[in-house]
Amino acid sequence: KSVFMRNEIYLFNPENDMALANFTPYYKAPSEIIRMANDLSVLPAWYAPEGSTIKVDSLSRVSLWREQCPASDFLPDVIWSAEWENMPYKPWGWSPSLLYTLRKAGVNDSFLLSDMQMGQIRVLSGRQCCVKILESFSRMDGLCGKAMTCNSMTQVKKYITSLERCVLKAPWSGSGRGIMYVPSKEWNDSAEGWVSRVLRVQGEIMVEPLYNKVCDFAMEFYADGNGCVSFVGYSLFDTDAHGNYKGNFLLSDGQIKKILSQYIPDEVFNNVCRTMEESLASLLNKGYCGFLGVDMMICLEDGKYLLHPCVEINLRMNMGVVSHTIFNRYVHCLSHGKYIVKYYSEDGEAWDAFCQMKATYKLHLCDGKLAEGYMPLTPVKQDTHYHAFLLLDRI
């Protein structure tokens, strides 16, 4: 086993986007986000390399997870810790408040980002970077996607009147947050108040046309920290009416590409992927090391399907990479399904759903891989509100 020992500790800190928007060492996450971090703290075991250490809120959660896993052979081979260990960290994402927590816990500075690196990541995580990236695609056919950065109310109003429907975005905010949809005829005091707050706190605001979205997907990449960015795979996901993430489809890259190619020719995806690798490499330079995802969408404009190549850049680990890794590592090639992260608002709801799914969707293995049924990825207790799981079917 020692052959596989990886001297790195993985941590699920979903408050990262909000902590980055706040950008102070003393940021305190809302209790609901802390609950999510705890309920899903074993999640990194499914994407970390074998032999890595996983930081959990308590070891009793790991014991429960071992009991509840219907296929004990499938438990990833990792080391567990409920302590802030003095070793290199691989968090979901970096923020000043995480650095502060780790430093206070005595983690050596050599294992952490410097304040300068942290500042670079903050700049690179801002939605303004989408404007720079979109410029690289201006001469490519079959695409849509515009974004403007405004630093005054006058500028905002000028752009809004030129667009029929638009979306306003705070440069830094949590996933699915910091966004306001505004038809130009419905501009009102509350929209103006929100914009002036964002301008006051963050100095800028993004204005984008609101496109007629047909399908959400992402391209996932890895930046090696030395100026090289490489494509990892596709991610096809579901969002609710408010744009909040619901889950990923568990499919191979080939299958996802086949679905997307119903709308857009294959060569467009290949060109976008190649250009995105180059644009990200020049944007990030050596300022970031790790996974990142670029959210994209297919839109229907004037009767034509077009690809929007850069709706958002997530400069951190993300659910698309998690589901892609799980599919490649654990799911049988003739199976497909969904990777779901579900929120339950009341105590007992997640437990009832867990018991029902376990009884209804029996887990079957084939050739030592998950083939069909329900597979819990995180443990469930009476007071669990967040649960990650797979639902699989054979093709």
CSV table of C-alpha atoms in Angstrom, one decimal, residues 23-170:
chain,number,residue,atom,x,y,z
A,23,PHE,CA,-12.0,38.0,0.1
A,24,THR,CA,-11.2,38.5,3.8
A,25,PRO,CA,-9.4,36.0,6.1
A,26,TYR,CA,-12.3,36.3,8.6
A,27,TYR,CA,-15.1,35.2,6.3
A,28,LYS,CA,-17.7,33.0,8.1
A,29,ALA,CA,-19.7,30.7,5.9
A,30,PRO,CA,-23.5,30.5,6.4
A,31,SER,CA,-24.5,27.5,8.6
A,32,GLU,CA,-26.3,25.8,5.6
A,33,ILE,CA,-23.0,25.8,3.6
A,34,ILE,CA,-21.1,24.4,6.6
A,35,ARG,CA,-23.7,21.7,6.8
A,36,MET,CA,-23.2,20.9,3.1
A,37,ALA,CA,-19.4,20.7,3.7
A,38,ASN,CA,-19.9,18.3,6.6
A,39,ASP,CA,-22.6,16.1,5.0
A,40,LEU,CA,-20.4,15.7,1.8
A,41,SER,CA,-17.0,15.7,3.5
A,42,VAL,CA,-16.2,12.2,2.2
A,43,LEU,CA,-16.8,13.2,-1.4
A,44,PRO,CA,-13.1,13.8,-2.3
A,45,ALA,CA,-12.4,10.1,-1.7
A,46,TRP,CA,-14.1,9.4,-5.1
A,47,TYR,CA,-11.8,11.7,-7.1
A,48,ALA,CA,-8.5,11.9,-5.1
A,49,PRO,CA,-5.7,9.6,-6.3
A,50,GLU,CA,-5.4,6.3,-4.4
A,51,GLY,CA,-3.5,6.7,-1.1
A,52,SER,CA,-4.4,10.4,-0.6
A,53,THR,CA,-5.6,11.7,2.8
A,54,ILE,CA,-9.2,13.0,3.0
A,55,LYS,CA,-10.1,15.6,5.6
A,56,VAL,CA,-13.5,14.9,7.1
A,57,ASP,CA,-15.5,16.7,9.9
A,58,SER,CA,-15.5,13.5,11.9
A,59,LEU,CA,-14.3,9.9,11.7
A,60,SER,CA,-17.7,8.6,12.8
A,61,ARG,CA,-19.0,9.8,9.4
A,62,VAL,CA,-16.5,7.5,7.7
A,63,SER,CA,-17.5,4.5,9.8
A,64,LEU,CA,-21.2,5.1,8.9
A,65,TRP,CA,-20.2,5.4,5.2
A,66,ARG,CA,-18.4,2.1,5.3
A,67,GLU,CA,-21.5,0.4,6.9
A,68,GLN,CA,-23.9,2.0,4.3
A,69,CYS,CA,-21.8,1.3,1.1
A,70,PRO,CA,-23.6,-1.6,-0.7
A,71,ALA,CA,-20.4,-2.6,-2.5
A,72,SER,CA,-17.6,-2.7,0.1
A,73,ASP,CA,-15.0,-3.5,-2.6
A,74,PHE,CA,-15.8,-0.1,-4.0
A,75,LEU,CA,-14.6,2.0,-1.1
A,76,PRO,CA,-11.7,4.1,-2.4
A,77,ASP,CA,-8.3,3.3,-0.9
A,78,VAL,CA,-7.6,6.5,1.0
A,79,ILE,CA,-6.5,7.7,4.5
A,80,TRP,CA,-8.9,9.6,6.7
A,81,SER,CA,-8.3,12.5,9.0
A,82,ALA,CA,-10.5,14.7,11.1
A,83,GLU,CA,-7.5,17.0,12.0
A,84,TRP,CA,-5.9,19.8,10.1
A,85,GLU,CA,-2.7,17.9,9.1
A,86,ASN,CA,0.6,19.6,8.4
A,87,MET,CA,0.9,18.5,4.7
A,88,PRO,CA,0.2,19.9,1.2
A,89,TYR,CA,-3.5,20.7,0.7
A,90,LYS,CA,-5.7,20.1,-2.3
A,91,PRO,CA,-8.9,21.9,-1.4
A,92,TRP,CA,-12.1,22.2,-3.6
A,93,GLY,CA,-10.9,25.9,-4.0
A,94,TRP,CA,-8.6,28.4,-2.4
A,95,SER,CA,-9.7,31.5,-0.5
A,96,PRO,CA,-8.1,33.8,2.1
A,97,SER,CA,-10.3,32.4,4.8
A,98,LEU,CA,-9.1,28.8,4.1
A,99,LEU,CA,-5.5,30.1,4.2
A,100,TYR,CA,-6.2,31.8,7.5
A,101,THR,CA,-7.8,28.6,9.0
A,102,LEU,CA,-4.8,26.4,7.9
A,103,ARG,CA,-2.2,28.9,9.1
A,104,LYS,CA,-3.9,29.1,12.5
A,105,ALA,CA,-4.0,25.3,12.7
A,106,GLY,CA,-0.2,25.4,12.3
A,107,VAL,CA,0.1,24.2,8.7
A,108,ASN,CA,3.5,25.1,7.3
A,109,ASP,CA,3.6,28.0,4.8
A,110,SER,CA,5.5,25.9,2.3
A,111,PHE,CA,2.3,23.7,1.9
A,112,LEU,CA,0.1,26.8,1.2
A,113,LEU,CA,-0.4,29.5,-1.4
A,114,SER,CA,1.4,32.8,-0.8
A,115,ASP,CA,-0.7,35.9,-0.4
A,116,MET,CA,0.5,37.0,-3.8
A,117,GLN,CA,-0.6,33.7,-5.4
A,118,MET,CA,-4.0,34.1,-3.6
A,119,GLY,CA,-4.4,37.6,-5.1
A,120,GLN,CA,-3.7,36.2,-8.6
A,121,ILE,CA,-6.4,33.5,-8.1
A,122,ARG,CA,-8.8,36.1,-7.0
A,123,VAL,CA,-8.3,38.2,-10.2
A,124,LEU,CA,-8.4,35.1,-12.4
A,125,SER,CA,-11.6,33.9,-10.7
A,126,GLY,CA,-13.5,37.1,-11.6
A,127,ARG,CA,-16.1,36.9,-14.3
A,128,GLN,CA,-14.3,39.8,-16.1
A,129,CYS,CA,-11.9,37.0,-17.4
A,130,CYS,CA,-14.7,35.7,-19.6
A,131,VAL,CA,-14.6,39.0,-21.6
A,132,LYS,CA,-10.9,38.4,-22.3
A,133,ILE,CA,-11.5,34.7,-23.3
A,134,LEU,CA,-14.5,35.6,-25.5
A,135,GLU,CA,-12.2,37.9,-27.5
A,136,SER,CA,-10.2,34.9,-28.7
A,137,PHE,CA,-13.4,33.5,-30.3
A,138,SER,CA,-14.5,36.6,-32.2
A,139,ARG,CA,-13.5,35.4,-35.6
A,140,MET,CA,-14.9,31.8,-35.2
A,141,ASP,CA,-18.1,30.8,-37.0
A,142,GLY,CA,-21.1,29.0,-35.3
A,143,LEU,CA,-20.6,30.8,-32.0
A,144,CYS,CA,-22.5,33.4,-29.9
A,145,GLY,CA,-21.5,35.1,-26.6
A,146,LYS,CA,-20.8,38.7,-25.6
A,147,ALA,CA,-20.0,40.2,-22.3
A,148,MET,CA,-19.3,43.7,-21.2
A,149,THR,CA,-17.6,45.0,-18.0
A,150,CYS,CA,-19.1,48.2,-16.7
A,151,ASN,CA,-17.8,50.4,-13.9
A,152,SER,CA,-20.6,53.0,-13.7
A,153,MET,CA,-24.4,53.1,-13.6
A,154,THR,CA,-24.4,55.2,-16.8
A,155,GLN,CA,-22.5,52.4,-18.7
A,156,VAL,CA,-24.9,49.8,-17.3
A,157,LYS,CA,-28.0,51.7,-18.4
A,158,LYS,CA,-26.5,52.3,-21.9
A,159,TYR,CA,-25.9,48.6,-22.5
A,160,ILE,CA,-29.2,47.6,-21.0
A,161,THR,CA,-31.2,49.8,-23.4
A,162,SER,CA,-29.3,48.4,-26.4
A,163,LEU,CA,-30.4,44.8,-25.4
A,164,GLU,CA,-33.9,43.4,-25.3
A,165,ARG,CA,-33.1,41.0,-22.4
A,166,CYS,CA,-30.0,40.9,-20.4
A,167,VAL,CA,-28.3,39.3,-17.4
A,168,LEU,CA,-26.3,41.2,-14.9
A,169,LYS,CA,-23.5,39.5,-13.0
A,170,ALA,CA,-21.4,40.4,-10.0
